[in-house]
Structures are given as C-alpha cells and as structure tokens.
Amino acid sequence: MTHVETGITAELVRDLLHSQHPDLADRPVRLGARGWDNQLWRLGDDLAVRLPWATQAADLLLRKEHAWLPSLAPHLPLPVPVPQRLGEPSERFPRPWIVTTWVPGAPADRAPATRAAEAAEALAAFLTALHRPAPDDAPSGGHGRGGPLADRAEQFAELLASATETGLIPDPDAVRSVWDDAAAAPDWAGPALWLHGDLHPGNILTADGTFCGVIDFGDLCAGDPACDLAAPWILLPDDAGDLFHHAYQPAADAATLRRARGWAVLRALGGILIGEAGLRGRPGGKPTWGPPAHAALRRLVATARR
C-alpha cells in the first residue's frame, strides 16, 4: 500500500472544496469511513467526498467512476454513489478526488442480509439491470475481472496454497474440485456486459435485513457476467441462491453458473486471507471479511457434493 504523505483531515477536505468547489465548502464535514483505496468524508447529509489514500490505481478508478457511473445510475434499482464533482490534483493534495451522493446503509460484512427472499430479489434486480451490453469503449477489468476464468488459475493456486499452509480451510481438495469444474466450463461467448466487478460484503449495503445500496464502482468494467454472478454465494443467506437465480433475467446458462462458482471461490479465498490476520492487505486484516467468506466456501463445497 502507498498511502498519501499528506494526512487527510476535515480541514484538508474543506480547503480542497474552498479551492475547487466553493459552493460546497460551507457544508459540515465528518469522517465516514476508511476504505481499501479511499477515505470517505461525509459532506452534509446527502453528499460525500472520496479521496484516494492507498494504491496509486485508485486515481484512475475514481476518474472511471466519474466518467461512466452517472449514465448507468438512473437505470439501477438500488441507490449507488453518483459522482457530482471531480477534484483535480493540486499542491495541497496531489491526487484526484470526487464528490458523490451519499448512500445510507451498513456494509454487509458488518450487517449481513437476513431476509433471504427480499435480499435475493434485490440483488437479482440490481444485476439484471446492470448486466446490459456495454459500448466498445467501456473499460476492461483490472486483475482479469470479466475475462476468461481459466486465466486466473495461477491466482487460484496461490490463494489455495496460502489458505492451506495457514490451516484456514478444512478441505482444500474439495475447494480445488469446485475450481477445476469451473475453470473447465466454456468461455463466455456473448457480448461484453457491464459489470460491477467487486461485489463483496464490504461493497453492498443493508438495512432491515436486505440490500439497500451498492458502493465502490472502481472496478466497473465490461465482460463475462459470471464475475458478478459469484455474488449470491458471497452475499446471500443459506438457501437463498435458488431464489436469486430464479429472479435474475435472462437466466444464466449452465456454463456461466459454473464459471460463477469459480469466481466465488476466488473471492471467498481472498476474503478468508484478508480477514484472517491480514495475510493479504493491510496489517491487522479485516476481521469482518472472514465469516462471510468461510460461509461462502462452505456453501460452494456443499453444493458440489450434491
């Protein structure tokens, strides 16, 4: 991680607004969250300022969101953080930043969905609306998102080896069987569809037991929908997957569902390693990522044994 040398404070946020968007500078500013790539500062009741503070790639991701998300957001059935203003690098802060709408709710890693039917329908409606053919100049996915699953074989092997060596998974052979079946599925032959690209419990919000918003579109890209269709295994309660697949339209074919299981294995292994003592990512890890990742892996292995 490469953190900015300038400490991000409420005073800094106000100074940046005064300099580039003075009409917003008198609003109250308070810390909202420190995410993987960005810090989020509340700006009044309905806006937020996102400033990159870690990976250098975050700069391009913010610009991508600013370019594409405003045109996609009106067609999505769940609230998303719609970019309103772009802040350019300056002497005061050497990286771009954006002002977006604020989406209320609790991250699903801290407040999991409990109302299975409502959550499955909400997730299916969101992905049905998002998964539309993307234009030719749509961004490609980072780290292979949206591309052929088989291209991620090396990453799978590394994740599985790390999880096995540290004793974090009970049956690595069963996990490998799920992956092998998924990687052997035919590639996506349809048009490149819009994808969120990073649907994990930290990027979807809940209220009253169901999903109420989706955040962090930094990995927005076009490609194989199987990348996003891993989400039911990662996000939904037990026995809600069939409800999702019945509601998602058009229904995914068998090969896409097989690839989706492979993407879910990757995301579950990554979540376990990040959640357990920060074996991947920041020191200390993200403990709330571990439980949903373990639950997802358990569901994937159990389904394969039917």
mmCIF file with all atom_site columns, N, CA and C in Angstrom, residues 1-2 78 91 98 107-108 186 200 205 223 234 241 243 260 262 275 289 292 299:
data_model
loop_
_atom_site.group_PDB
_atom_site.id
_atom_site.type_symbol
_atom_site.label_atom_id
_atom_site.label_alt_id
_atom_site.label_comp_id
_atom_site.label_asym_id
_atom_site.label_entity_id
_atom_site.label_seq_id
_atom_site.pdbx_PDB_ins_code
_atom_site.Cartn_x
_atom_site.Cartn_y
_atom_site.Cartn_z
_atom_site.occupancy
_atom_site.B_iso_or_equiv
_atom_site.pdbx_formal_charge
_atom_site.auth_seq_id
_atom_site.auth_comp_id
_atom_site.auth_asym_id
_atom_site.auth_atom_id
_atom_site.pdbx_PDB_model_num
ATOM 1  N N  . MET A 1 1   ? 0.834   -1.198  0.000   1.00 0.00 ? 1   MET A N  1
ATOM 2  C CA . MET A 1 1   ? 0.000   0.000   0.000   1.00 0.00 ? 1   MET A CA 1
ATOM 3  C C  . MET A 1 1   ? 0.870   1.249   0.000   1.00 0.00 ? 1   MET A C  1
ATOM 4  N N  . THR A 1 2   ? 0.469   2.233   -0.776  1.00 0.00 ? 2   THR A N  1
ATOM 5  C CA . THR A 1 2   ? 1.180   3.504   -0.836  1.00 0.00 ? 2   THR A CA 1
ATOM 6  C C  . THR A 1 2   ? 0.236   4.588   -0.342  1.00 0.00 ? 2   THR A C  1
ATOM 7  N N  . LEU A 1 78  ? -31.122 -0.085  -7.130  1.00 0.00 ? 78  LEU A N  1
ATOM 8  C CA . LEU A 1 78  ? -30.597 0.219   -5.802  1.00 0.00 ? 78  LEU A CA 1
ATOM 9  C C  . LEU A 1 78  ? -29.783 1.506   -5.871  1.00 0.00 ? 78  LEU A C  1
ATOM 10 N N  . GLU A 1 91  ? -1.379  21.323  -5.333  1.00 0.00 ? 91  GLU A N  1
ATOM 11 C CA . GLU A 1 91  ? -0.262  21.352  -4.399  1.00 0.00 ? 91  GLU A CA 1
ATOM 12 C C  . GLU A 1 91  ? -0.708  20.890  -3.016  1.00 0.00 ? 91  GLU A C  1
ATOM 13 N N  . ILE A 1 98  ? -13.262 12.925  -5.727  1.00 0.00 ? 98  ILE A N  1
ATOM 14 C CA . ILE A 1 98  ? -14.598 13.185  -6.255  1.00 0.00 ? 98  ILE A CA 1
ATOM 15 C C  . ILE A 1 98  ? -15.581 13.459  -5.122  1.00 0.00 ? 98  ILE A C  1
ATOM 16 N N  . PRO A 1 107 ? -22.478 -1.689  5.785   1.00 0.00 ? 107 PRO A N  1
ATOM 17 C CA . PRO A 1 107 ? -21.836 -2.694  4.944   1.00 0.00 ? 107 PRO A CA 1
ATOM 18 C C  . PRO A 1 107 ? -22.249 -4.110  5.353   1.00 0.00 ? 107 PRO A C  1
ATOM 19 N N  . ALA A 1 108 ? -22.447 -4.963  4.352   1.00 0.00 ? 108 ALA A N  1
ATOM 20 C CA . ALA A 1 108 ? -22.957 -6.310  4.625   1.00 0.00 ? 108 ALA A CA 1
ATOM 21 C C  . ALA A 1 108 ? -21.972 -7.177  5.395   1.00 0.00 ? 108 ALA A C  1
ATOM 22 N N  . PRO A 1 186 ? -17.045 -23.802 -20.623 1.00 0.00 ? 186 PRO A N  1
ATOM 23 C CA . PRO A 1 186 ? -16.820 -22.982 -21.820 1.00 0.00 ? 186 PRO A CA 1
ATOM 24 C C  . PRO A 1 186 ? -16.780 -21.495 -21.482 1.00 0.00 ? 186 PRO A C  1
ATOM 25 N N  . HIS A 1 200 ? -18.425 -7.722  -3.108  1.00 0.00 ? 200 HIS A N  1
ATOM 26 C CA . HIS A 1 200 ? -18.153 -8.458  -1.878  1.00 0.00 ? 200 HIS A CA 1
ATOM 27 C C  . HIS A 1 200 ? -18.875 -7.760  -0.730  1.00 0.00 ? 200 HIS A C  1
ATOM 28 N N  . LEU A 1 205 ? -24.624 -2.535  0.743   1.00 0.00 ? 205 LEU A N  1
ATOM 29 C CA . LEU A 1 205 ? -25.156 -2.016  1.995   1.00 0.00 ? 205 LEU A CA 1
ATOM 30 C C  . LEU A 1 205 ? -26.498 -2.667  2.325   1.00 0.00 ? 205 LEU A C  1
ATOM 31 N N  . GLY A 1 223 ? -17.583 -7.309  -19.584 1.00 0.00 ? 223 GLY A N  1
ATOM 32 C CA . GLY A 1 223 ? -17.087 -8.651  -19.827 1.00 0.00 ? 223 GLY A CA 1
ATOM 33 C C  . GLY A 1 223 ? -18.095 -9.721  -19.488 1.00 0.00 ? 223 GLY A C  1
ATOM 34 N N  . ILE A 1 234 ? -21.565 -15.307 -2.082  1.00 0.00 ? 234 ILE A N  1
ATOM 35 C CA . ILE A 1 234 ? -20.802 -14.472 -1.149  1.00 0.00 ? 234 ILE A CA 1
ATOM 36 C C  . ILE A 1 234 ? -21.708 -13.631 -0.251  1.00 0.00 ? 234 ILE A C  1
ATOM 37 N N  . GLY A 1 241 ? -29.757 -18.887 -2.764  1.00 0.00 ? 241 GLY A N  1
ATOM 38 C CA . GLY A 1 241 ? -29.199 -18.860 -4.109  1.00 0.00 ? 241 GLY A CA 1
ATOM 39 C C  . GLY A 1 241 ? -30.216 -19.177 -5.183  1.00 0.00 ? 241 GLY A C  1
ATOM 40 N N  . LEU A 1 243 ? -33.385 -18.688 -5.108  1.00 0.00 ? 243 LEU A N  1
ATOM 41 C CA . LEU A 1 243 ? -34.285 -17.539 -5.245  1.00 0.00 ? 243 LEU A CA 1
ATOM 42 C C  . LEU A 1 243 ? -33.654 -16.491 -6.153  1.00 0.00 ? 243 LEU A C  1
ATOM 43 N N  . ALA A 1 260 ? -19.211 -18.856 -12.591 1.00 0.00 ? 260 ALA A N  1
ATOM 44 C CA . ALA A 1 260 ? -19.532 -18.010 -11.437 1.00 0.00 ? 260 ALA A CA 1
ATOM 45 C C  . ALA A 1 260 ? -19.075 -18.663 -10.139 1.00 0.00 ? 260 ALA A C  1
ATOM 46 N N  . GLY A 1 262 ? -16.506 -20.554 -9.830  1.00 0.00 ? 262 GLY A N  1
ATOM 47 C CA . GLY A 1 262 ? -15.064 -20.338 -9.764  1.00 0.00 ? 262 GLY A CA 1
ATOM 48 C C  . GLY A 1 262 ? -14.715 -18.953 -9.266  1.00 0.00 ? 262 GLY A C  1
ATOM 49 N N  . GLY A 1 275 ? -9.307  -11.491 5.814   1.00 0.00 ? 275 GLY A N  1
ATOM 50 C CA . GLY A 1 275 ? -9.967  -11.416 7.108   1.00 0.00 ? 275 GLY A CA 1
ATOM 51 C C  . GLY A 1 275 ? -9.170  -12.010 8.244   1.00 0.00 ? 275 GLY A C  1
ATOM 52 N N  . TRP A 1 289 ? -14.410 -9.640  7.219   1.00 0.00 ? 289 TRP A N  1
ATOM 53 C CA . TRP A 1 289 ? -14.473 -10.293 5.905   1.00 0.00 ? 289 TRP A CA 1
ATOM 54 C C  . TRP A 1 289 ? -14.389 -11.811 6.025   1.00 0.00 ? 289 TRP A C  1
ATOM 55 N N  . PRO A 1 292 ? -18.206 -14.173 6.324   1.00 0.00 ? 292 PRO A N  1
ATOM 56 C CA . PRO A 1 292 ? -18.955 -14.421 5.094   1.00 0.00 ? 292 PRO A CA 1
ATOM 57 C C  . PRO A 1 292 ? -18.166 -15.214 4.056   1.00 0.00 ? 292 PRO A C  1
ATOM 58 N N  . ARG A 1 299 ? -20.705 -23.233 1.438   1.00 0.00 ? 299 ARG A N  1
ATOM 59 C CA . ARG A 1 299 ? -21.844 -23.435 0.532   1.00 0.00 ? 299 ARG A CA 1
ATOM 60 C C  . ARG A 1 299 ? -21.386 -23.983 -0.808  1.00 0.00 ? 299 ARG A C  1
#
